[in-house]
Tab-separated table of C-alpha atoms in Angstrom:
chain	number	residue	atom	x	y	z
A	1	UNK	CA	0.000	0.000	0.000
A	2	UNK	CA	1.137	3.668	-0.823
A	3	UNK	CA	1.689	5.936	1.871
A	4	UNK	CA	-0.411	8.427	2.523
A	5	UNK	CA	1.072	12.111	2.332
A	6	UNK	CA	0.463	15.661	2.216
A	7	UNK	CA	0.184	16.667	-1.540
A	8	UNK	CA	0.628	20.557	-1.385
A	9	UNK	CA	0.777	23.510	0.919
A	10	UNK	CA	2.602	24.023	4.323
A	11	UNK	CA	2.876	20.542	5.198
A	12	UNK	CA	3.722	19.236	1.820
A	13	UNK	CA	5.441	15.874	1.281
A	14	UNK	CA	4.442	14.842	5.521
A	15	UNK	CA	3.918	11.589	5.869
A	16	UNK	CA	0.771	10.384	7.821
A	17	UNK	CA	0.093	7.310	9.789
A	18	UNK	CA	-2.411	5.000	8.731
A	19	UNK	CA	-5.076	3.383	11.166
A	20	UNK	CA	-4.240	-0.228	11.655
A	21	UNK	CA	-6.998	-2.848	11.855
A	22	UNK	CA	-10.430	-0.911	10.599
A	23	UNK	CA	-11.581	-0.112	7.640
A	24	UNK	CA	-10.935	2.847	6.728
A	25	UNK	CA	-10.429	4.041	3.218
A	26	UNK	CA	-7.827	6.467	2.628
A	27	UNK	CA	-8.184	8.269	-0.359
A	28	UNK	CA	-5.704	8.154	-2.964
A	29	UNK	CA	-3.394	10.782	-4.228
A	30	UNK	CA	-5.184	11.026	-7.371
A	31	UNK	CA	-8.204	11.335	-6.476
A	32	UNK	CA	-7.374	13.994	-3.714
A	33	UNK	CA	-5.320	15.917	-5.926
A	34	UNK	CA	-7.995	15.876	-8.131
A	35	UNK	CA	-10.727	16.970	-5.334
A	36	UNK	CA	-8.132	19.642	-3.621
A	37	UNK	CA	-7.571	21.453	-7.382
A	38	UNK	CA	-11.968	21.258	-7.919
A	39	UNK	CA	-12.026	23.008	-4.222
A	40	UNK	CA	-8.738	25.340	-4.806
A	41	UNK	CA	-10.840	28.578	-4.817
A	42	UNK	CA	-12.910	27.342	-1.335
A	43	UNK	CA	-10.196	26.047	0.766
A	44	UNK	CA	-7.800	29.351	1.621
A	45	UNK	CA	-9.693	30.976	4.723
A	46	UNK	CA	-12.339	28.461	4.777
A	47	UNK	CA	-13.757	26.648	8.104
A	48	UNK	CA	-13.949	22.776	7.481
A	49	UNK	CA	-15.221	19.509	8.667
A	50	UNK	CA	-13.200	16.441	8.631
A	51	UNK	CA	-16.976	13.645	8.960
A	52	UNK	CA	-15.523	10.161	9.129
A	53	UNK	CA	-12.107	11.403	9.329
A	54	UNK	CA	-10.388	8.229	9.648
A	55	UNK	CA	-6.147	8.992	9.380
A	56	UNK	CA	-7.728	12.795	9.413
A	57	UNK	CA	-5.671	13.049	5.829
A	58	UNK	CA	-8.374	15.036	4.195
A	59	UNK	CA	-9.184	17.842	6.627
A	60	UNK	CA	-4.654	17.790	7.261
A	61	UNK	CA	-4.969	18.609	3.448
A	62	UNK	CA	-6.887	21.585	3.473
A	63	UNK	CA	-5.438	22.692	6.664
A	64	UNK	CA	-2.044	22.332	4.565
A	65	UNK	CA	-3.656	23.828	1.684
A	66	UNK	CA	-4.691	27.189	3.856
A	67	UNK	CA	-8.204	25.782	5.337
A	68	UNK	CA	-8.922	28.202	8.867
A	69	UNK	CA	-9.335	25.592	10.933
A	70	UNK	CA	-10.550	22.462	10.996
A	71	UNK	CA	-13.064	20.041	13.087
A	72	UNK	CA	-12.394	15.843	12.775
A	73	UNK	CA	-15.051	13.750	13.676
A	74	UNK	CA	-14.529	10.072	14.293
A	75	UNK	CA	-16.400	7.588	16.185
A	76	UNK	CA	-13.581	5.238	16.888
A	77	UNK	CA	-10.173	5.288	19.615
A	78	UNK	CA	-7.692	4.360	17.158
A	79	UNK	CA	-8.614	6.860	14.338
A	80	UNK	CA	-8.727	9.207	17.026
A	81	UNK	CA	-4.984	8.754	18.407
A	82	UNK	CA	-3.779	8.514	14.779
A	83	UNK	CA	-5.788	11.916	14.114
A	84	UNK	CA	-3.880	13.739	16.560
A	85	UNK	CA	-0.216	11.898	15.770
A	86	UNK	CA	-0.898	13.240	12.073
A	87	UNK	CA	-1.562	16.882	13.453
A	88	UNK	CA	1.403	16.736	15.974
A	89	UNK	CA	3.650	15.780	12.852
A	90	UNK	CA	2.064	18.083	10.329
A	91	UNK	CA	2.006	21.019	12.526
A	92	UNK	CA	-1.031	21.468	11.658
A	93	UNK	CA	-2.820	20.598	15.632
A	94	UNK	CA	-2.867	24.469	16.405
A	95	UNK	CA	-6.080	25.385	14.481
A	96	UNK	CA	-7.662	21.615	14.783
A	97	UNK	CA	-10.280	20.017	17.106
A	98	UNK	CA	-10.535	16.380	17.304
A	99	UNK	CA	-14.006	15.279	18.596
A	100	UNK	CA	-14.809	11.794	18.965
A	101	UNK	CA	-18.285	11.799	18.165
A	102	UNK	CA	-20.914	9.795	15.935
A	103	UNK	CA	-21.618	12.173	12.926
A	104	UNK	CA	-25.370	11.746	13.558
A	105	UNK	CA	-24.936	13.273	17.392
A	106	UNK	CA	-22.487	15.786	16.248
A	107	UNK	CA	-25.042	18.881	15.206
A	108	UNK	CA	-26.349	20.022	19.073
A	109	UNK	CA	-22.340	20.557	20.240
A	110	UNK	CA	-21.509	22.247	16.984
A	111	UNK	CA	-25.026	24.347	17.615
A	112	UNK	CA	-23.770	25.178	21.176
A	113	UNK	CA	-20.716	26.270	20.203
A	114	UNK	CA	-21.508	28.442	17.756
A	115	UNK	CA	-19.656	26.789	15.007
A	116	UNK	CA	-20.070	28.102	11.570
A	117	UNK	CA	-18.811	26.163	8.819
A	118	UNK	CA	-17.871	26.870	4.976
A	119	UNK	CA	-16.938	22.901	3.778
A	120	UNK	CA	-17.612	19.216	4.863
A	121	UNK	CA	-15.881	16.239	3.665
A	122	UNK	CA	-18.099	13.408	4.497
A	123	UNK	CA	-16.618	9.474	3.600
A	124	UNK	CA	-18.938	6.982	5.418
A	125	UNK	CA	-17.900	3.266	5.144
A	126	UNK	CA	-19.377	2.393	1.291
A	127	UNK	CA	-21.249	-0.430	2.172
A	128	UNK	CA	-23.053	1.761	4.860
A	129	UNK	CA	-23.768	4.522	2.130
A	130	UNK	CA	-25.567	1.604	0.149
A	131	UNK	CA	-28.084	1.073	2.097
A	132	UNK	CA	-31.021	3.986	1.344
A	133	UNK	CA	-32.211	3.987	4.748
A	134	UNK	CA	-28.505	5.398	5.683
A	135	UNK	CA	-28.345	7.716	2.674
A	136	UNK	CA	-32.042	9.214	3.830
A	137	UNK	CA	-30.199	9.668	7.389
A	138	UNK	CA	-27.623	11.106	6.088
A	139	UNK	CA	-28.968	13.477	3.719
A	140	UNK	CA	-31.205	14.105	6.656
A	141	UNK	CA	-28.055	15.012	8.634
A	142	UNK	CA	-27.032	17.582	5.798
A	143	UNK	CA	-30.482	19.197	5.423
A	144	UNK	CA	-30.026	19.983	9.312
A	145	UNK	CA	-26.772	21.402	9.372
A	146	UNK	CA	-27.805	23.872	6.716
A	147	UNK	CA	-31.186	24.865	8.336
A	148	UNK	CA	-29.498	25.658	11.371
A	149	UNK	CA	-27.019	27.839	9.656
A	150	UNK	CA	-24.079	25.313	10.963
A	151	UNK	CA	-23.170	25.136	7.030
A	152	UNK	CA	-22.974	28.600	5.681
A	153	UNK	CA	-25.067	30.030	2.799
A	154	UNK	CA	-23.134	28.525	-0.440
A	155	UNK	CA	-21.416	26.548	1.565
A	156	UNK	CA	-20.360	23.079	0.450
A	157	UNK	CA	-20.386	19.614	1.356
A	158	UNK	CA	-18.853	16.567	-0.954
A	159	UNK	CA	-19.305	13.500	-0.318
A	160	UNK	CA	-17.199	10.013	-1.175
A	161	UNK	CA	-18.856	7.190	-2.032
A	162	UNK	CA	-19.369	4.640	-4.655
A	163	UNK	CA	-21.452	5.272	-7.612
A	164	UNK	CA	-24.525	5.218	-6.135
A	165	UNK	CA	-27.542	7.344	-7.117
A	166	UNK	CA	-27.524	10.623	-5.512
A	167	UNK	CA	-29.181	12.818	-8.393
A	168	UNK	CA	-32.607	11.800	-6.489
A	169	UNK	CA	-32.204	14.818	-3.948
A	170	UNK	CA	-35.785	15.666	-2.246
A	171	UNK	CA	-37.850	18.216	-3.510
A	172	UNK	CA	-37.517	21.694	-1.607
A	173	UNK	CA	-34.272	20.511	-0.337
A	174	UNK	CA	-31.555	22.732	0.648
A	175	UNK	CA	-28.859	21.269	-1.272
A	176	UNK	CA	-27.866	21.481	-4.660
A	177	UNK	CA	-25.963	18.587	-6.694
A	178	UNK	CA	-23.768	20.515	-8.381
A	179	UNK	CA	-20.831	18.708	-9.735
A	180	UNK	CA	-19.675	14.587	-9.764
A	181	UNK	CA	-15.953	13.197	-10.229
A	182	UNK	CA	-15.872	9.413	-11.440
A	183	UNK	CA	-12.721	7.904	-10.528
A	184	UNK	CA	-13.202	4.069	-11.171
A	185	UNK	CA	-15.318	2.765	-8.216
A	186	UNK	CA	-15.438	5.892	-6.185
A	187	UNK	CA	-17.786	8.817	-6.747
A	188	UNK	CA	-17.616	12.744	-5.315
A	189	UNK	CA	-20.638	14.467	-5.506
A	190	UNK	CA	-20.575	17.875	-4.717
A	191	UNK	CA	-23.830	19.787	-2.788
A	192	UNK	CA	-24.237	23.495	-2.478
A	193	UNK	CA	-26.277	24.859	0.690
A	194	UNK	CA	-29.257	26.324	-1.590
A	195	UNK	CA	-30.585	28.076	1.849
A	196	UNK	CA	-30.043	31.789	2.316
A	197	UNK	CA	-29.681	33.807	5.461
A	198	UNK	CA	-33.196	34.621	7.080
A	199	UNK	CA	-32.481	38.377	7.287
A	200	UNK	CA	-31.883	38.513	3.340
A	201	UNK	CA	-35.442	37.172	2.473
């Protein structure tokens, strides 16, 4: 297996630590290059989350890549420690929070906090994402974070996955398919937060 590292910015060419023993699925340099040059105009400035964050090698990207700050969120121990080794060795810890959390309990501490966001990266397990009862949860999950005005206006989420159907977003929902990558077996599809600010109605 290749080892994962930083493609580009301040922590270019870092090597991260994989997480032995689960199954997580670390995204390949192509593909990420590929995902970090579609985003290149978001990332500088922006506020991210890191869903399913695994080594954490996405949100360390666009922290590397000029990202504000960045929250992780992983459910399990191991992930967790490897998270924070990759931010100690990136130098990248100082504007990073690592919250062990399911992504489905996440939204009321993000709420209480006050956390405003600009970009999610979401990569649930694939076989998970299959199944349309998790999709509908999940999409549910999305549709909440943008009515609350955790995701900004315009803000973005993409989301890994195979290629499964996502063009059948609900009526009067907030988010907007905008773009999809194909790169063999995995699929990005890109969402746009459709909602805008209540005082601008």
């Amino acid at each position: 297996k290749a080892n994962v590292r930083v493609i580009a910015g301040s922590a270019r060419g870092i090597p991260l630590s994989p997480v032995k023993g689960i199954t997580t699925r670390p995204i390949s340099d192509r593909i990420k290059g590929s995902l970090f040059n579609i985003l290149a105009g978001v990332i500088p400035e922006s506020r991210v989350i890191d869903m399913y964050a695994g080594t954490g090698a996405i949100g360390i990207e666009a922290l590397s890549q000029g990202a504000k700050s960045c929250i992780f969120i992983e459910s399990d121990s191991t992930a967790i420690a490897v998270i924070k080794k990759n931010l100690e060795a990136t130098r990248l810890h100082d504007n990073a929070r690592v919250l062990k959390y399911d992504v489905f309990e996440i939204t009321p501490y993000l709420e209480k906090n006050n956390i405003a966001i600009d970009l999610i990266f979401a990569s649930p397990p694939y076989p998970l994402i299959e199944k349309s009862l998790y999709r509908d949860k999940l999409l549910t999950l999305f549709f909440s974070l943008c009515s609350k005005y955790i995701l900004q206006p315009d803000g973005l989420i993409m989301l890994q996955h195979r290629k499964t159907d996502f063009e059948r977003v609900p009526e009067g929902f907030c988010l907007e398919l905008f773009d999809t990558r194909i790169y063999g077996d995995t699929q990005l599809s890109f969402f746009k937060n459709t909602i805008k600010q209540e005082h601008s109605l």
